CSV table of C-alpha atoms in Angstrom, one decimal:
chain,number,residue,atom,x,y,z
B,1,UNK,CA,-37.8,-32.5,-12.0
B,2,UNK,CA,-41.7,-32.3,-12.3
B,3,UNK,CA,-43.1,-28.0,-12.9
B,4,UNK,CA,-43.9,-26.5,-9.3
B,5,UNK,CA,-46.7,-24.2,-9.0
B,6,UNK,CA,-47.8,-21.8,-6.9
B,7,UNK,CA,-51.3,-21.1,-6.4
B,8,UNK,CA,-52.0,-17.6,-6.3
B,9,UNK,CA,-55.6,-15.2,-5.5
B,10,UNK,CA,-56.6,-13.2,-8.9
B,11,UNK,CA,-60.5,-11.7,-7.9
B,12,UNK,CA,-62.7,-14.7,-7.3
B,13,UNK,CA,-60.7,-17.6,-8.6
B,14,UNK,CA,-57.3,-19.1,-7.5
B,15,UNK,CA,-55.1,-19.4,-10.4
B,16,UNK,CA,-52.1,-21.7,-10.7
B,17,UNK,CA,-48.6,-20.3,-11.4
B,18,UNK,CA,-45.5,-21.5,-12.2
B,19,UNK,CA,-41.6,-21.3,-9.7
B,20,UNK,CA,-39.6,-18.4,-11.2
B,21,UNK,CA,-36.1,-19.5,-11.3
B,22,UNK,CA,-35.3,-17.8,-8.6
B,23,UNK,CA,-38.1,-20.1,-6.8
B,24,UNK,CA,-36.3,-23.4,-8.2
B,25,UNK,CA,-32.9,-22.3,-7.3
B,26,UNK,CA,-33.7,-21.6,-3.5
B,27,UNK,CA,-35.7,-25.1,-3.5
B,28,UNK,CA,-32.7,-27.1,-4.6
B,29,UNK,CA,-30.5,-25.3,-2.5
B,30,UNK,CA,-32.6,-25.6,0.5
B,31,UNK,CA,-33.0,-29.4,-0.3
B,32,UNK,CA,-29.4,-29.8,-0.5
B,33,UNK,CA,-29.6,-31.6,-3.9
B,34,UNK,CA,-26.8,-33.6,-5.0
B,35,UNK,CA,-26.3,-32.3,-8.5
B,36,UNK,CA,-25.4,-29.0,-6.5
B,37,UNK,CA,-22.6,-31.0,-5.1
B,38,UNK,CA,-19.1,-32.0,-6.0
B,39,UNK,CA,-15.5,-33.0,-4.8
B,40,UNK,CA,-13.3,-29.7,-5.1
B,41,UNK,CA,-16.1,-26.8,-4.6
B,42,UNK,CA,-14.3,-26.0,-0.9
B,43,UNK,CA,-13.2,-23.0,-3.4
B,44,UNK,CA,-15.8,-22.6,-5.4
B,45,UNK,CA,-16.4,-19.3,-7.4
B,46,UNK,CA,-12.7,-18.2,-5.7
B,47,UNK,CA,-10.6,-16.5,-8.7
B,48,UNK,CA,-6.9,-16.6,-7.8
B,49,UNK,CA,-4.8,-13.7,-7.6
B,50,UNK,CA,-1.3,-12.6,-7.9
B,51,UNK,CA,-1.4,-11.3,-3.9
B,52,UNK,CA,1.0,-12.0,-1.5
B,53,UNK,CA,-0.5,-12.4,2.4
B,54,UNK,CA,1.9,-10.5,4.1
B,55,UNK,CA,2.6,-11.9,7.7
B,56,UNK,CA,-0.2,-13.8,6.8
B,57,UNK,CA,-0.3,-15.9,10.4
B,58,UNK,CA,-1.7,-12.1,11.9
B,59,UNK,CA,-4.6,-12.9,10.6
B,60,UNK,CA,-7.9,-14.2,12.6
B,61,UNK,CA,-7.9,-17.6,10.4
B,62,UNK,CA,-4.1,-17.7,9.2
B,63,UNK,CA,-4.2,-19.5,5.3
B,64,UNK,CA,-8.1,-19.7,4.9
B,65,UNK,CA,-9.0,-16.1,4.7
B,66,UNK,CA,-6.0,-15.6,2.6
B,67,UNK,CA,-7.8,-18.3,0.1
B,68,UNK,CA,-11.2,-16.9,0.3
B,69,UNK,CA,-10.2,-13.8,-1.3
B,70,UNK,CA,-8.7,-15.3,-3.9
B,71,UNK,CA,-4.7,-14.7,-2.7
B,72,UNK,CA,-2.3,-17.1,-4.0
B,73,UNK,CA,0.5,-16.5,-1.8
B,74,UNK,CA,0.9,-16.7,1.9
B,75,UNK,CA,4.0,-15.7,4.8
B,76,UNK,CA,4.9,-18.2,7.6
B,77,UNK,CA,7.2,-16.9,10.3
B,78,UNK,CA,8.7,-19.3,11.7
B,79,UNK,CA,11.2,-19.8,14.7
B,80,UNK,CA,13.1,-22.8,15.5
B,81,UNK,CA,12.7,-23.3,19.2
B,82,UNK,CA,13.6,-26.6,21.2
B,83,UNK,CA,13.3,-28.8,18.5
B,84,UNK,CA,9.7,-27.1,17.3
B,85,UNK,CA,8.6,-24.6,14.7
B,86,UNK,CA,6.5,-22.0,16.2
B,87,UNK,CA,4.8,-19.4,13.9
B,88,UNK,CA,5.0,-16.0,14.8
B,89,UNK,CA,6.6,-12.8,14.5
B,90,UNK,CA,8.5,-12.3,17.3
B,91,UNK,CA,9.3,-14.4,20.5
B,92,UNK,CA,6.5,-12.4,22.0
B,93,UNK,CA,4.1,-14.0,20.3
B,94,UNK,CA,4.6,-17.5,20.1
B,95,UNK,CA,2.2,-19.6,21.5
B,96,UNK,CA,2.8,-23.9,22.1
B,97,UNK,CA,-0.4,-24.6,20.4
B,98,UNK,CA,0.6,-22.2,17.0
B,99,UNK,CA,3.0,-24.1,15.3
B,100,UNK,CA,4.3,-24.5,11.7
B,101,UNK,CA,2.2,-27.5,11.5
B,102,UNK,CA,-1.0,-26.9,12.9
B,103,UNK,CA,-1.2,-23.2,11.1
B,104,UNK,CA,-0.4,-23.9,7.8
B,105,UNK,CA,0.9,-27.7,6.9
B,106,UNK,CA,-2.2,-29.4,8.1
B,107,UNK,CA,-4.9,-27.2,7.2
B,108,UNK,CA,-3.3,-26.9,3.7
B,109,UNK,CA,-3.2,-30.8,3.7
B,110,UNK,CA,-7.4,-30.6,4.2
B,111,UNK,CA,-7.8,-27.9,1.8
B,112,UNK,CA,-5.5,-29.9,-1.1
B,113,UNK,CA,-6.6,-33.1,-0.5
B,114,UNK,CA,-10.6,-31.9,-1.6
B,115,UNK,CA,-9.2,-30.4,-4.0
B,116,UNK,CA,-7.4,-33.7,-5.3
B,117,UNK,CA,-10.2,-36.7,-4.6
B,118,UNK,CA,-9.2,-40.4,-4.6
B,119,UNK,CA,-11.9,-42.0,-6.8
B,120,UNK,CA,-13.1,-43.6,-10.1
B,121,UNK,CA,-12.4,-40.7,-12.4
B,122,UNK,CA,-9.0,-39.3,-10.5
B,123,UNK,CA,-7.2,-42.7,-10.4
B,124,UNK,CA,-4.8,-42.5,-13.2
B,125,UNK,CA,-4.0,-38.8,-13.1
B,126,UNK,CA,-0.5,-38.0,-11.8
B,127,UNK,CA,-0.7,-34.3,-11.9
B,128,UNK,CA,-2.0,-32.2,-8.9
B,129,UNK,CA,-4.7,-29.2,-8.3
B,130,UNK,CA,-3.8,-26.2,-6.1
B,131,UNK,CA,-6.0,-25.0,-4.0
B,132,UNK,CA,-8.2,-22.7,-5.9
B,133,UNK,CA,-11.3,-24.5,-7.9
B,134,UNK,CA,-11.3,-22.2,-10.4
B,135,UNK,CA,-7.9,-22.7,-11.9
B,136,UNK,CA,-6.5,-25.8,-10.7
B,137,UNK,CA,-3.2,-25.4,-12.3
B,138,UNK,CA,-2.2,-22.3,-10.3
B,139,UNK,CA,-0.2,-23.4,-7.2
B,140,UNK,CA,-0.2,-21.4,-3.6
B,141,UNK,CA,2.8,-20.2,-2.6
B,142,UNK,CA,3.8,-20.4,0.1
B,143,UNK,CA,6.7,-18.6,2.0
B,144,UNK,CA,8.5,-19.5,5.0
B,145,UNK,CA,10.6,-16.4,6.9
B,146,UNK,CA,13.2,-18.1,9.3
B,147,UNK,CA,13.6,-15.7,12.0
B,148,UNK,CA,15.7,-17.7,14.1
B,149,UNK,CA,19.4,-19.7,12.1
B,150,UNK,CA,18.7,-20.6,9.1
B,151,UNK,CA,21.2,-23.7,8.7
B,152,UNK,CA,19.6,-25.0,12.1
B,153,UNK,CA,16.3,-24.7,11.5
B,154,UNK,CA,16.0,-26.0,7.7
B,155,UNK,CA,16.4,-30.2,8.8
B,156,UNK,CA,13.5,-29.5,10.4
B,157,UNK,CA,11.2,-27.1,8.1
B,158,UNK,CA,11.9,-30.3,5.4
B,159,UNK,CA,10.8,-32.7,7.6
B,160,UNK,CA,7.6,-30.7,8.2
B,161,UNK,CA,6.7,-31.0,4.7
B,162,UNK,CA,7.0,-34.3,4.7
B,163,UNK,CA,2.9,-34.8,4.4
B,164,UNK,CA,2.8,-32.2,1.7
B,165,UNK,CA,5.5,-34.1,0.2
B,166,UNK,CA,4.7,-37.6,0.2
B,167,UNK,CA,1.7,-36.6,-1.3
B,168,UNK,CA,3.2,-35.5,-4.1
B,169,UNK,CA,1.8,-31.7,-3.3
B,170,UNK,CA,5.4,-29.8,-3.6
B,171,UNK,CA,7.0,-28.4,-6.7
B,172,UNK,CA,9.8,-29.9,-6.9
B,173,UNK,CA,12.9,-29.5,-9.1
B,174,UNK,CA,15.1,-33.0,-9.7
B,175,UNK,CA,17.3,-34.7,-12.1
B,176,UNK,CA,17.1,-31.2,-14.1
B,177,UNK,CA,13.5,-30.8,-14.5
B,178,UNK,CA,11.1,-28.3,-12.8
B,179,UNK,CA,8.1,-30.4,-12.1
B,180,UNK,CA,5.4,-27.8,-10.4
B,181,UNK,CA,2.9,-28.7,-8.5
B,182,UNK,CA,0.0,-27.7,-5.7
B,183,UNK,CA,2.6,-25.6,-2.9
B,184,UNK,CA,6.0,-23.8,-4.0
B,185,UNK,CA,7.7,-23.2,-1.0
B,186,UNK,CA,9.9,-20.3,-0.6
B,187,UNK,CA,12.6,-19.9,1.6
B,188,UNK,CA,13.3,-16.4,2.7
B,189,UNK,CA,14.5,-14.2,6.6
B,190,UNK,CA,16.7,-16.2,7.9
B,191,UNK,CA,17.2,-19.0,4.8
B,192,UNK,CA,20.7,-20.4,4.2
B,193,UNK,CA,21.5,-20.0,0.2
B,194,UNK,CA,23.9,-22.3,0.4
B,195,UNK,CA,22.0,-25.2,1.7
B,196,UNK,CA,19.1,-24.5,-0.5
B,197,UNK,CA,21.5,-24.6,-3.1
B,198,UNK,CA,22.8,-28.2,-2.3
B,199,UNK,CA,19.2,-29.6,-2.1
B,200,UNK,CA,19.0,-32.9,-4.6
B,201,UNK,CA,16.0,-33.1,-5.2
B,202,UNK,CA,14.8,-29.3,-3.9
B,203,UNK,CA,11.4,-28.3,-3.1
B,204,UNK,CA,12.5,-25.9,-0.8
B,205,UNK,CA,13.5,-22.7,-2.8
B,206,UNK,CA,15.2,-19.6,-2.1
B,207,UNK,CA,13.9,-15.8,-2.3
B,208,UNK,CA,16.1,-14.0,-4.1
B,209,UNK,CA,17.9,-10.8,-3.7
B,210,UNK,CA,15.7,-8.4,-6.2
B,211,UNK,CA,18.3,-5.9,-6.1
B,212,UNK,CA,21.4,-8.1,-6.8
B,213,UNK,CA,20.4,-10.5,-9.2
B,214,UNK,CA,23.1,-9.1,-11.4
B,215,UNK,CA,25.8,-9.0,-8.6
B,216,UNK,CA,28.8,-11.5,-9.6
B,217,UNK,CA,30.0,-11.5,-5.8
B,218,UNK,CA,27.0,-13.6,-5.1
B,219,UNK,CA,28.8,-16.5,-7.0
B,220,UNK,CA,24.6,-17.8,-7.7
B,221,UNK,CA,23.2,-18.3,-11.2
B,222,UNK,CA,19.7,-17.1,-10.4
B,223,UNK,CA,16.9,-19.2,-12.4
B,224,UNK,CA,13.5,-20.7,-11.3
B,225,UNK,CA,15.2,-23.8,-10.4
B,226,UNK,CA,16.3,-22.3,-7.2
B,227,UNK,CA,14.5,-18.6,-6.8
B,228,UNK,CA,11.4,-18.6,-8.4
B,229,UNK,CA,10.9,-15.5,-6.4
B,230,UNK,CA,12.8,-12.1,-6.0
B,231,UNK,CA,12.0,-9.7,-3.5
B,232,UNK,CA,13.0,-6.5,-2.0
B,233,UNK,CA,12.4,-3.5,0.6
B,234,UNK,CA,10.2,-1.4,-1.5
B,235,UNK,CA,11.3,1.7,0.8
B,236,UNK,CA,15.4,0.8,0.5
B,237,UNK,CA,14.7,-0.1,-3.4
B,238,UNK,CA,12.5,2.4,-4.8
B,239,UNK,CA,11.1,5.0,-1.8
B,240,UNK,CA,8.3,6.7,-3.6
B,241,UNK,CA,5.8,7.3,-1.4
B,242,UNK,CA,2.2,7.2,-3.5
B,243,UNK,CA,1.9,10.9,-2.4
B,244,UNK,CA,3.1,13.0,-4.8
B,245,UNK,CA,4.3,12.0,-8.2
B,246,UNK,CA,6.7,9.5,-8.5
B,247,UNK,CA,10.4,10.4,-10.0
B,248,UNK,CA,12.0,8.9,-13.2
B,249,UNK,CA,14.4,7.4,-11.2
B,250,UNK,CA,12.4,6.1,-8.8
B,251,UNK,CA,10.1,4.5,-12.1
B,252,UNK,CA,13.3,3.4,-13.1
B,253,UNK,CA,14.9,1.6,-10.3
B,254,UNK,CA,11.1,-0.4,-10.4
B,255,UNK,CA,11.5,-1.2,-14.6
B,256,UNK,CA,15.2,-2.0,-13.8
B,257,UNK,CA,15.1,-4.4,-10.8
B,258,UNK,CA,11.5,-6.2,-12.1
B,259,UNK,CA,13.1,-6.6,-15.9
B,260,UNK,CA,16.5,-8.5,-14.1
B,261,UNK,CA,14.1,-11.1,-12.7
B,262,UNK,CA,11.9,-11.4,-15.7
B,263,UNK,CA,14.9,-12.1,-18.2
B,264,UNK,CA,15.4,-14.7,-15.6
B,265,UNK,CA,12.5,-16.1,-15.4
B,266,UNK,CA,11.7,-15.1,-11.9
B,267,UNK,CA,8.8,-13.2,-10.5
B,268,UNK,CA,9.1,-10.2,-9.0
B,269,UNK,CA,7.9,-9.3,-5.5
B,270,UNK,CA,8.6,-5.4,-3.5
B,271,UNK,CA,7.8,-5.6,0.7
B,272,UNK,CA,6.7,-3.0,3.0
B,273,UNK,CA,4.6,-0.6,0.5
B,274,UNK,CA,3.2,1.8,2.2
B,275,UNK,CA,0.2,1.3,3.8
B,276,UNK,CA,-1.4,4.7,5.1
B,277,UNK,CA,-3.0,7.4,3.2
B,278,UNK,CA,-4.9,4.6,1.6
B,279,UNK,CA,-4.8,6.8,-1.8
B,280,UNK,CA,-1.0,6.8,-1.5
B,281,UNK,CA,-1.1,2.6,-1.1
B,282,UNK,CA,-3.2,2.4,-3.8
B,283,UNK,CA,-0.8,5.1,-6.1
B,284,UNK,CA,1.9,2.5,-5.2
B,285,UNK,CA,0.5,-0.7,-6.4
B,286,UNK,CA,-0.8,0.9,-9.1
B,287,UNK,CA,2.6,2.0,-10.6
B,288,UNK,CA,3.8,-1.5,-9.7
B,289,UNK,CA,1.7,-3.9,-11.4
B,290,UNK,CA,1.5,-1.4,-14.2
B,291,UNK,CA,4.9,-2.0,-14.8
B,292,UNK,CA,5.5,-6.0,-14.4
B,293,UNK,CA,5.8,-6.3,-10.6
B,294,UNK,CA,3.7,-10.2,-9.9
B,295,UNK,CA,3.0,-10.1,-6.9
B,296,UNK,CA,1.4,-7.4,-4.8
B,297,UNK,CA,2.5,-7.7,-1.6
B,298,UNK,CA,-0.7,-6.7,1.0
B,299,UNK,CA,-1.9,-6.2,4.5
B,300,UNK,CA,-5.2,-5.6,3.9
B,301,UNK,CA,-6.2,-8.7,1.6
B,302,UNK,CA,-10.1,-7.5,1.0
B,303,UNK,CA,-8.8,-3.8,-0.4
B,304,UNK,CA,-5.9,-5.9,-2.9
B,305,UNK,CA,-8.7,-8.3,-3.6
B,306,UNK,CA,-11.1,-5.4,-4.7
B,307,UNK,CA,-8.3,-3.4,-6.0
């Protein structure tokens, strides 16, 4: 690219100066040059983050404001209803034009499929990005709360991820071997354990029970194979409320319940934190990543982002 100058009035003479930087940069971004553009920079300058979207479909743009702050996880209700998965909390709010499909499975179709190109250099690779630019290897995941039976609605909530599927977008665990890829899906509400369990090959995998990961009732070896998540009420498990100081038991039930998972192998994931003072929800996540908890699970995703 040839100098630019600028000429510019010094007394009686003009006198010829060079772009600053700043000059060039605005220049090539106002000419839309190509060597500013490539395949995956949908997320560009994004930095992934161990944040959970918390009934994430609440949001104005459900799954893409999650991404642009970096979060890593997102929540799908979903309710079974006439042969169609609706997203939504409660009956209440359904809607026929928000479904499972048209919040979350296609639009995270578009957003994985820039980040995985078909062309000259991508043609032999076998392996798949996530959504996030900036570390490719990191996958979303992506939970799915049944609210309406679980052993009913599951046939279905497979055959949605058919797309994700067949493009070879779902970790998946077969033959023995974990194989991770762009999405984990989670299972968690209404899920059915058993069926989860029975999947050959599963890409559909089951929250488990934070609190009882040691229970022998439960009759379930707990590994990443089937629950590569754990998750609890934060109020039922721990109760601390971020206002005053937190009790050794209460630190201890946290340490306890997040070291089960880890010697499993399984991240560790504690709902309905408080949210309000904000000094008290700040207190509580705090104490939690300080001591192992992966996932922070959050409302306000700008405030975990900055956090």
């Amino acid at each position: 690219m040839k100098p630019t100058f600028f000429l510019i009035l010094a007394g009686p003479m003009l006198v010829a100066a060079k772009a600053t930087v700043n000059d060039v940069i605005s220049q090539l971004e106002s000419s839309n040059a190509p060597i500013l553009q490539y395949p995956t920079q949908l997320t560009q300058n994004i930095v992934p983050k161990p944040i959970h979207s918390h009934n994430d479909y609440w949001r104005d743009v459900p799954l893409l404001t999650a991404l642009s702050f970096g979060v890593a996880s997102v929540e799908a209700d979903v309710s079974l209803i006439n042969g169609t998965l609706f997203i939504g909390h409660e009956i209440q709010a359904l809607t026929p034009n928000r479904t499972f499909d048209s919040v979350y499975i296609q639009p995270l179709l578009k957003v994985l499929n820039a980040q995985n190109p078909k062309d000259e250099f991508t043609v032999n690779l076998t392996s798949h990005n996530g959504p996030f630019d900036t570390a490719g290897d990191i996958p979303l995941q992506l939970l799915v709360d049944i609210k309406t039976d679980g052993a009913e609605a599951l046939p279905f909530i497979l055959q949605a991820l058919e797309p994700l599927r067949s493009a070879g977008f779902l970790t998946t665990f077969a033959n023995g071997t974990l194989t991770t890829s762009a999405v984990t899906v989670v299972g968690t509400g209404n899920s059915p354990l058993d069926l989860v369990k029975a999947l050959e090959p599963r890409d559909y995998f089951f929250d488990a029970p934070l609190t009882q990961l040691t229970d022998p009732s439960l009759n379930t070896t707990w590994d990443p194979t089937l629950s590569p998540l754990a998750s609890t009420d934060y109020e039922v498990a721990v109760g601390w409320s971020g206002i005053n100081n937190i009790s050794d038991a209460q630190l201890a039930n946290i340490t306890q319940f997040v070291g089960d998972a880890h010697a499993r192998g399984i991240a560790a994931r504690f709902w309905d934190t408080p949210g309000w003072p904000i000094y008290a929800r700040d207190n509580v996540w705090r104490v939690l990543l300080e001591n192992g908890a992966d996932w922070l699970n959050a409302d306000d995703l700008e405030a975990a982002a900055n956090f």
